mmCIF file of C-alpha atoms in Angstrom:
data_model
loop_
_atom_site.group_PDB
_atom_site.id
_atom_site.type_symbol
_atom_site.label_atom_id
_atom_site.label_comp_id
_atom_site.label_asym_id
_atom_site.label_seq_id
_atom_site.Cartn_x
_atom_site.Cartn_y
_atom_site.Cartn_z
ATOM 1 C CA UNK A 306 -11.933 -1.692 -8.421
ATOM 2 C CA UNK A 307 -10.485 -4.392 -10.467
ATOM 3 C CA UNK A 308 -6.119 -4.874 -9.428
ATOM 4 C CA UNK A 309 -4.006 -4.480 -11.906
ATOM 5 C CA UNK A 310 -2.143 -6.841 -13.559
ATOM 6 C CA UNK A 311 1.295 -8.021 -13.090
ATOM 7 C CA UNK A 312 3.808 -11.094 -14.068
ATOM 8 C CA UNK A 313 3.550 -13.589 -11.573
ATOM 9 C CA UNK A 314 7.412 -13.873 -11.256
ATOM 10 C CA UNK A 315 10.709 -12.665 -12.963
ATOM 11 C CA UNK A 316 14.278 -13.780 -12.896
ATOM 12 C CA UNK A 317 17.428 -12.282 -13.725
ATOM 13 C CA UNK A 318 21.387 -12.846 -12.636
ATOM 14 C CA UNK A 319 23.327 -10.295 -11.087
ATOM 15 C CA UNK A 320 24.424 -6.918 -13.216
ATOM 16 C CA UNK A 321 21.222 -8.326 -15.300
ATOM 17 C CA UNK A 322 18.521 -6.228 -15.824
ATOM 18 C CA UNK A 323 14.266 -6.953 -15.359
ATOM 19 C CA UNK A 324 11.186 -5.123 -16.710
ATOM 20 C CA UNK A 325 8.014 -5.429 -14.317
ATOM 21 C CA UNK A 326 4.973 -4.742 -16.632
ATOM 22 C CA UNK A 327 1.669 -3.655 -14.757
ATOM 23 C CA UNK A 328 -1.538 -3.568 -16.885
ATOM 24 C CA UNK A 329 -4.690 -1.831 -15.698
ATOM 25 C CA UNK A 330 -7.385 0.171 -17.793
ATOM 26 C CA UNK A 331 -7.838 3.949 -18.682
ATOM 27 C CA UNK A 332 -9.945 4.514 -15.212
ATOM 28 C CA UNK A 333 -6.370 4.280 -13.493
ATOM 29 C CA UNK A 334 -3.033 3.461 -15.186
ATOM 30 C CA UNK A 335 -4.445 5.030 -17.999
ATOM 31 C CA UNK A 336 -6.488 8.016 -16.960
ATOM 32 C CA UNK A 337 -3.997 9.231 -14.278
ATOM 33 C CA UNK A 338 0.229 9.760 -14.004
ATOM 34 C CA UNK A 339 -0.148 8.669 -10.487
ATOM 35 C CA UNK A 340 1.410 5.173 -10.891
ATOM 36 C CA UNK A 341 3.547 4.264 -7.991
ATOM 37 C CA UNK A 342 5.575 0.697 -7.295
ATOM 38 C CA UNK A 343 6.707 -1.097 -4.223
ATOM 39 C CA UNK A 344 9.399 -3.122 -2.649
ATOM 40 C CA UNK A 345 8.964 -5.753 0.083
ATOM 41 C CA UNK A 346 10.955 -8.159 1.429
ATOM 42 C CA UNK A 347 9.716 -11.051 3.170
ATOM 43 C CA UNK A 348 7.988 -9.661 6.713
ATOM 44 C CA UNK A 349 8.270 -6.400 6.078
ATOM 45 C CA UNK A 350 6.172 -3.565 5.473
ATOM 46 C CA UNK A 351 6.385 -2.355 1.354
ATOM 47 C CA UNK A 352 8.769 0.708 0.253
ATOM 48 C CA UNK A 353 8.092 2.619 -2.362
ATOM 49 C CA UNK A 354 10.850 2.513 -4.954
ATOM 50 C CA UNK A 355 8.602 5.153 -7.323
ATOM 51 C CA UNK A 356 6.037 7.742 -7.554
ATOM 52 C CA UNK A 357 3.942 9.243 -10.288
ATOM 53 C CA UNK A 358 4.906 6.881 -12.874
ATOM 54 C CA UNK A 359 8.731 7.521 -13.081
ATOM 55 C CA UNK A 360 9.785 9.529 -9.771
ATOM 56 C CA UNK A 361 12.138 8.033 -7.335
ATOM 57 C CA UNK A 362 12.248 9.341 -3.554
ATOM 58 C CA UNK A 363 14.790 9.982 -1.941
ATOM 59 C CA UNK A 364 17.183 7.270 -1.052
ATOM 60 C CA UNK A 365 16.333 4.702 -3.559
ATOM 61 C CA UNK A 366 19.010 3.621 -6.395
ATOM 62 C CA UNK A 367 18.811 5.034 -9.698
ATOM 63 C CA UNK A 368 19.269 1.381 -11.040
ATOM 64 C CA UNK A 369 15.475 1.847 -10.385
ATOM 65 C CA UNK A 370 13.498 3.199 -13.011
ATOM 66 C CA UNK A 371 9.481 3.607 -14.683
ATOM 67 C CA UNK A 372 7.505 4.604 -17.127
ATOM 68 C CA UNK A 373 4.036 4.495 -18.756
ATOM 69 C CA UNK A 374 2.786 3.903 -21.927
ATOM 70 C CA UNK A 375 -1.357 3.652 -22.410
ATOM 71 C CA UNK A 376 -2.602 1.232 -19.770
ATOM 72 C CA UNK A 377 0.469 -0.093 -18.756
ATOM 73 C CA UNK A 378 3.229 0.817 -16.399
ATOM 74 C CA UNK A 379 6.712 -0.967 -16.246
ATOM 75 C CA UNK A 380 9.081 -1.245 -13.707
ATOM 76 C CA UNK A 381 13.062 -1.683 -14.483
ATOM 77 C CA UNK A 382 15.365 -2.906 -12.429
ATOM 78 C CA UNK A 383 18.951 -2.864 -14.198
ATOM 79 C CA UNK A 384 22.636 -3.834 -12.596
ATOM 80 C CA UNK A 385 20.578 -6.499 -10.458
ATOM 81 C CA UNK A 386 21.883 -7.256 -7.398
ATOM 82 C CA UNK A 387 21.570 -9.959 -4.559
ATOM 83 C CA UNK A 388 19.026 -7.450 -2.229
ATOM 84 C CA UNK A 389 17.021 -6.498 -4.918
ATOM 85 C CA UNK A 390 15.195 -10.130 -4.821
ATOM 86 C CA UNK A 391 11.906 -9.096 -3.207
ATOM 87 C CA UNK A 392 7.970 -8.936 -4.687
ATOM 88 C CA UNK A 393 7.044 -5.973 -6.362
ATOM 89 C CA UNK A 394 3.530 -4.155 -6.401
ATOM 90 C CA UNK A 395 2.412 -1.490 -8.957
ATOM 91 C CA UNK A 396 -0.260 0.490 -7.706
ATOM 92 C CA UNK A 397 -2.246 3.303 -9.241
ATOM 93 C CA UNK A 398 -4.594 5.922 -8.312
ATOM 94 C CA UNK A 399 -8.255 5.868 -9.626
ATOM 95 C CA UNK A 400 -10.454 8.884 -8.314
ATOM 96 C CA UNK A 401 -11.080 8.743 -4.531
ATOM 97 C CA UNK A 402 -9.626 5.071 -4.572
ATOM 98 C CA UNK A 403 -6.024 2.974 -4.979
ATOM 99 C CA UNK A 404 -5.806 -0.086 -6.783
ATOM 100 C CA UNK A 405 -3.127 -2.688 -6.754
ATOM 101 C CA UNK A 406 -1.023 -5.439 -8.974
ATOM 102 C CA UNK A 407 -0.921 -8.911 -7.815
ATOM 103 C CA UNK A 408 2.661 -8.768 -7.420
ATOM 104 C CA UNK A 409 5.228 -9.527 -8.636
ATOM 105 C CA UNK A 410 8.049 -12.156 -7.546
ATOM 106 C CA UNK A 411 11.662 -11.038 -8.635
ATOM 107 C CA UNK A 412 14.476 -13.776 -7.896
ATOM 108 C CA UNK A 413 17.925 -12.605 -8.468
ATOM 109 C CA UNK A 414 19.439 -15.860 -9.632
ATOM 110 C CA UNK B 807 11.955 9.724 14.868
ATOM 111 C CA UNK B 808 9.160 10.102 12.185
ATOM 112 C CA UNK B 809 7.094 6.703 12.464
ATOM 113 C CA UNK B 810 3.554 4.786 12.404
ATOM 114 C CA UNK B 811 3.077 1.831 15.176
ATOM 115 C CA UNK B 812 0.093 -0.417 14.231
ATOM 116 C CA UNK B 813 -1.682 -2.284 17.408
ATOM 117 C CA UNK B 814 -4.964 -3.723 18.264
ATOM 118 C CA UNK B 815 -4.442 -6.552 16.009
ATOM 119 C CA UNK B 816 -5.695 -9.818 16.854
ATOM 120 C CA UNK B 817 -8.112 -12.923 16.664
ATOM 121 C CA UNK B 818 -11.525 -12.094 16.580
ATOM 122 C CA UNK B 819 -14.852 -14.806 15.485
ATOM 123 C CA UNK B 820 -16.859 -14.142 12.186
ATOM 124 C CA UNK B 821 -19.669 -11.451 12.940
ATOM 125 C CA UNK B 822 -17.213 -9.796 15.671
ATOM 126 C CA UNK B 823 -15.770 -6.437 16.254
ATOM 127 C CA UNK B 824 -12.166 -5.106 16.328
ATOM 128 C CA UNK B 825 -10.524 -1.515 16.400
ATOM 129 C CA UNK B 826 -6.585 -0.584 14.720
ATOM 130 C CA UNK B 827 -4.760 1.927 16.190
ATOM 131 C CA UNK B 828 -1.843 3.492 14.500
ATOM 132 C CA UNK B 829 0.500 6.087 16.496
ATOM 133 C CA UNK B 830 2.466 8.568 15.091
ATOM 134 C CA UNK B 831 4.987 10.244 15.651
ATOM 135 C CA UNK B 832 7.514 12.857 14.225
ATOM 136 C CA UNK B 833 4.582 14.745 12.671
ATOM 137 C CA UNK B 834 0.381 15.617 13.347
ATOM 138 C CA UNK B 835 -1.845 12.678 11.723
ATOM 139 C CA UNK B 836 -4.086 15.604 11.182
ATOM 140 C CA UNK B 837 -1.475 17.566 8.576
ATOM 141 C CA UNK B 838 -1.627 14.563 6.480
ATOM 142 C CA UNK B 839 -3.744 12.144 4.558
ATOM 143 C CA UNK B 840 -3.328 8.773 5.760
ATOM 144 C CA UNK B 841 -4.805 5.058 4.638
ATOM 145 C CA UNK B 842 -5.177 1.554 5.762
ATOM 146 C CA UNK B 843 -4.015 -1.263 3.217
ATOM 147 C CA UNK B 844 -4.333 -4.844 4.202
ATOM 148 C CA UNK B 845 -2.398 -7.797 2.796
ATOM 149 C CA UNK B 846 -4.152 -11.340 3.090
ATOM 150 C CA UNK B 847 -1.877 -13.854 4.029
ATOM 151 C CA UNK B 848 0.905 -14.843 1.061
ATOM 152 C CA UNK B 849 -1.352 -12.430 -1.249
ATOM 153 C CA UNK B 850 -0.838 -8.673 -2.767
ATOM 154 C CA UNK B 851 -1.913 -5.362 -1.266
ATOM 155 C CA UNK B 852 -5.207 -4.084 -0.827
ATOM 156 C CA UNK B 853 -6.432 -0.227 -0.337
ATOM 157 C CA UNK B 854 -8.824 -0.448 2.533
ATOM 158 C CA UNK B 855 -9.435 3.427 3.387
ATOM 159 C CA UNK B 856 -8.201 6.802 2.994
ATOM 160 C CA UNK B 857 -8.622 9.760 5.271
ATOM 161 C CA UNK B 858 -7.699 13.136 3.691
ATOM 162 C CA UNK B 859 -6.212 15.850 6.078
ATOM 163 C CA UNK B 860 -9.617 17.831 5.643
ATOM 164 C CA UNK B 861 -11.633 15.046 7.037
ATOM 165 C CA UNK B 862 -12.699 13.601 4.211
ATOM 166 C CA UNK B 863 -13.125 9.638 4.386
ATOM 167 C CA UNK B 864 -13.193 7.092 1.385
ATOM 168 C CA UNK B 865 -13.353 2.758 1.150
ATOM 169 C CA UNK B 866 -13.399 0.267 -1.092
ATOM 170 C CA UNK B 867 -16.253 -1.217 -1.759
ATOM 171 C CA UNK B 868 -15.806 -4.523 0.278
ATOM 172 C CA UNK B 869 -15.494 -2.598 3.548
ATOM 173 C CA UNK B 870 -18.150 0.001 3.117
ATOM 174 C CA UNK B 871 -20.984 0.028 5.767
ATOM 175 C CA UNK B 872 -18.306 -2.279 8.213
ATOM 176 C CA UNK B 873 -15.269 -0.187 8.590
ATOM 177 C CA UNK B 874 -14.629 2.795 9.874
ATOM 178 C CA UNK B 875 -11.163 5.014 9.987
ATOM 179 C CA UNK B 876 -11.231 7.877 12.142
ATOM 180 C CA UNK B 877 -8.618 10.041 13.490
ATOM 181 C CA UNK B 878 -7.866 11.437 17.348
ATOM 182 C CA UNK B 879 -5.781 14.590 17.413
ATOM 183 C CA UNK B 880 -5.293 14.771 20.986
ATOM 184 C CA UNK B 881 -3.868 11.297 20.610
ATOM 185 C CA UNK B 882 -2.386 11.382 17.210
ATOM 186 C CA UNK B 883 -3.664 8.441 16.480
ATOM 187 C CA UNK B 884 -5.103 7.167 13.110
ATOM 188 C CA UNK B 885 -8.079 4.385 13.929
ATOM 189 C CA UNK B 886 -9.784 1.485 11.690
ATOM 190 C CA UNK B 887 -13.094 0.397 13.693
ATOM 191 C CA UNK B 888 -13.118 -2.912 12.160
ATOM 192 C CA UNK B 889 -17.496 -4.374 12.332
ATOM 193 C CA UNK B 890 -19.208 -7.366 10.501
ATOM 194 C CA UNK B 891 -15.863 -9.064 10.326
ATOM 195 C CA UNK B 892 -15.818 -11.667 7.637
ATOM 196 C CA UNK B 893 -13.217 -14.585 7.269
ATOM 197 C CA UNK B 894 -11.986 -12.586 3.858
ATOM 198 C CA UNK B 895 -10.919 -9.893 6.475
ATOM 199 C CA UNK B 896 -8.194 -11.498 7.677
ATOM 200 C CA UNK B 897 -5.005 -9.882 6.737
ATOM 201 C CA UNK B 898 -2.231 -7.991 7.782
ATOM 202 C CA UNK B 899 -3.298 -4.273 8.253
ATOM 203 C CA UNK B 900 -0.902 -1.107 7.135
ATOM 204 C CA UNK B 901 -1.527 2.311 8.006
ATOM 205 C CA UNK B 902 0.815 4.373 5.658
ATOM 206 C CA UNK B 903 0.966 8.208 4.880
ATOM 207 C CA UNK B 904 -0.366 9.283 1.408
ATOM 208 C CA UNK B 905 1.949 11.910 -0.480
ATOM 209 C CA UNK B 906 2.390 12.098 -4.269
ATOM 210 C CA UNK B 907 -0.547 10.114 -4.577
ATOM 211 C CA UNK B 908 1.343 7.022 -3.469
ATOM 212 C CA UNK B 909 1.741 5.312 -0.169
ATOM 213 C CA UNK B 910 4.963 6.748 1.239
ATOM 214 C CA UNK B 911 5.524 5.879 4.629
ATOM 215 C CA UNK B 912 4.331 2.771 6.042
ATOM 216 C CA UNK B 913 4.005 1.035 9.624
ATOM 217 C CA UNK B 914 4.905 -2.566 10.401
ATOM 218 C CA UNK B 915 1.338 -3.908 10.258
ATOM 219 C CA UNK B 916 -0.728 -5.745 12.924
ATOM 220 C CA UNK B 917 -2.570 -9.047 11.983
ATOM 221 C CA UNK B 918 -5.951 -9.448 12.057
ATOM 222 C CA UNK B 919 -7.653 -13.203 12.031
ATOM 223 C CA UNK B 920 -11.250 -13.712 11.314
ATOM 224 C CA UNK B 921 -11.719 -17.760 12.680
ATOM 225 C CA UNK B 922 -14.616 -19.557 14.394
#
């Protein structure tokens, strides 16, 4: 139940966009399509922004978008803008368990 | 309103006892499967538990044998029974609704501390 691994921080300006990567191994990001990523801003609970590798719920910006190649899930952000600085967590399924990324810090300069 | 209200939090010593309580409303706890996740303080997310709308109950390794999540349908309530605590316990504690495999709605977390 290793987490998965993601870029400590990323930067971009405004209207910029920002790839997330997540790396994990074929016994989650790999082996399932269950990749999911989160929001949260400081002292609040997470939101999740996308579901089963490239889904977004209801609600949440199309400027948001994922995908999955192999072992590794990214997260793009594109037309940045001044809310979306917040840390961002990749998660994935991995048989009768969750694991998660370290996080990620984006800072919308 | 459909929502999850964490309580039960608090300061407890090493080798002491502690149990979450997460109220729902807006919908049964039973009808769904539902998880704890815990985030140590200024660190990521951690899956603590899962229990599946059949009954079925999973944990990650660290908490196996010392946590418990159980469910009351009367009160529609979604427990952690928190045992053993250790220091590395201490955290910020989530319930959250599974759907899509994924973590979909979340509460606002109670704090748990772990301190001699």
């Amino acid at each position: 139940q290793s987490a998965l691994t993601q870029p400590p921080s990323a930067s971009g300006s405004p209207g910029q966009s920002v790839t997330i990567s997540c790396t994990g191994t074929s016994s989650d990001v790999g082996g399932y399509n269950y990749v999911s990523w989160y929001q949260q801003h400081p002292g609040n609970a997470p939101k999740v922004m996308i579901y089963e590798v490239s889904k977004r719920p209801s609600g949440v910006p199309d400027r948001f978008s994922a995908s999955k190649s192999g072992n590794t899930a990214s997260l793009t952000v594109s037309g940045l803008q001044a809310e979306d600085d917040a840390d961002y967590y990749c998660s994935s399924y991995a048989g009768n368990n969750w694991v998660f990324g370290g996080g990620t810090k984006l800072t919308v300069l | 309103e459909v929502q999850l209200v964490e309580s039960g939090g608090g300061l407890v010593q090493p080798g002491g006892s502690l149990r979450l309580s997460c109220a729902a409303s807006g919908f049964t706890v039973s009808s769904k499967d539902m998880s704890w996740v815990r985030q140590a303080p200024g660190k990521g997310l951690e899956w603590v538990s899962i229990m599946y709308s059949g009954g079925t109950t999973k944990y990650t390794d660290s908490v196996k044998g010392r946590l418990t999540i159980s469910r009351d349908k009367s009160k529609n309530t979604l427990y952690l029974q928190m045992n053993s605590l250790r220091v590395d316990d201490t955290a910020v504690y989530y319930c959250a609704t599974n759907k899509w495999f994924a973590f979909d709605m979340w509460g606002q977390g109670t704090m748990v501390t772990v301190s001699s």
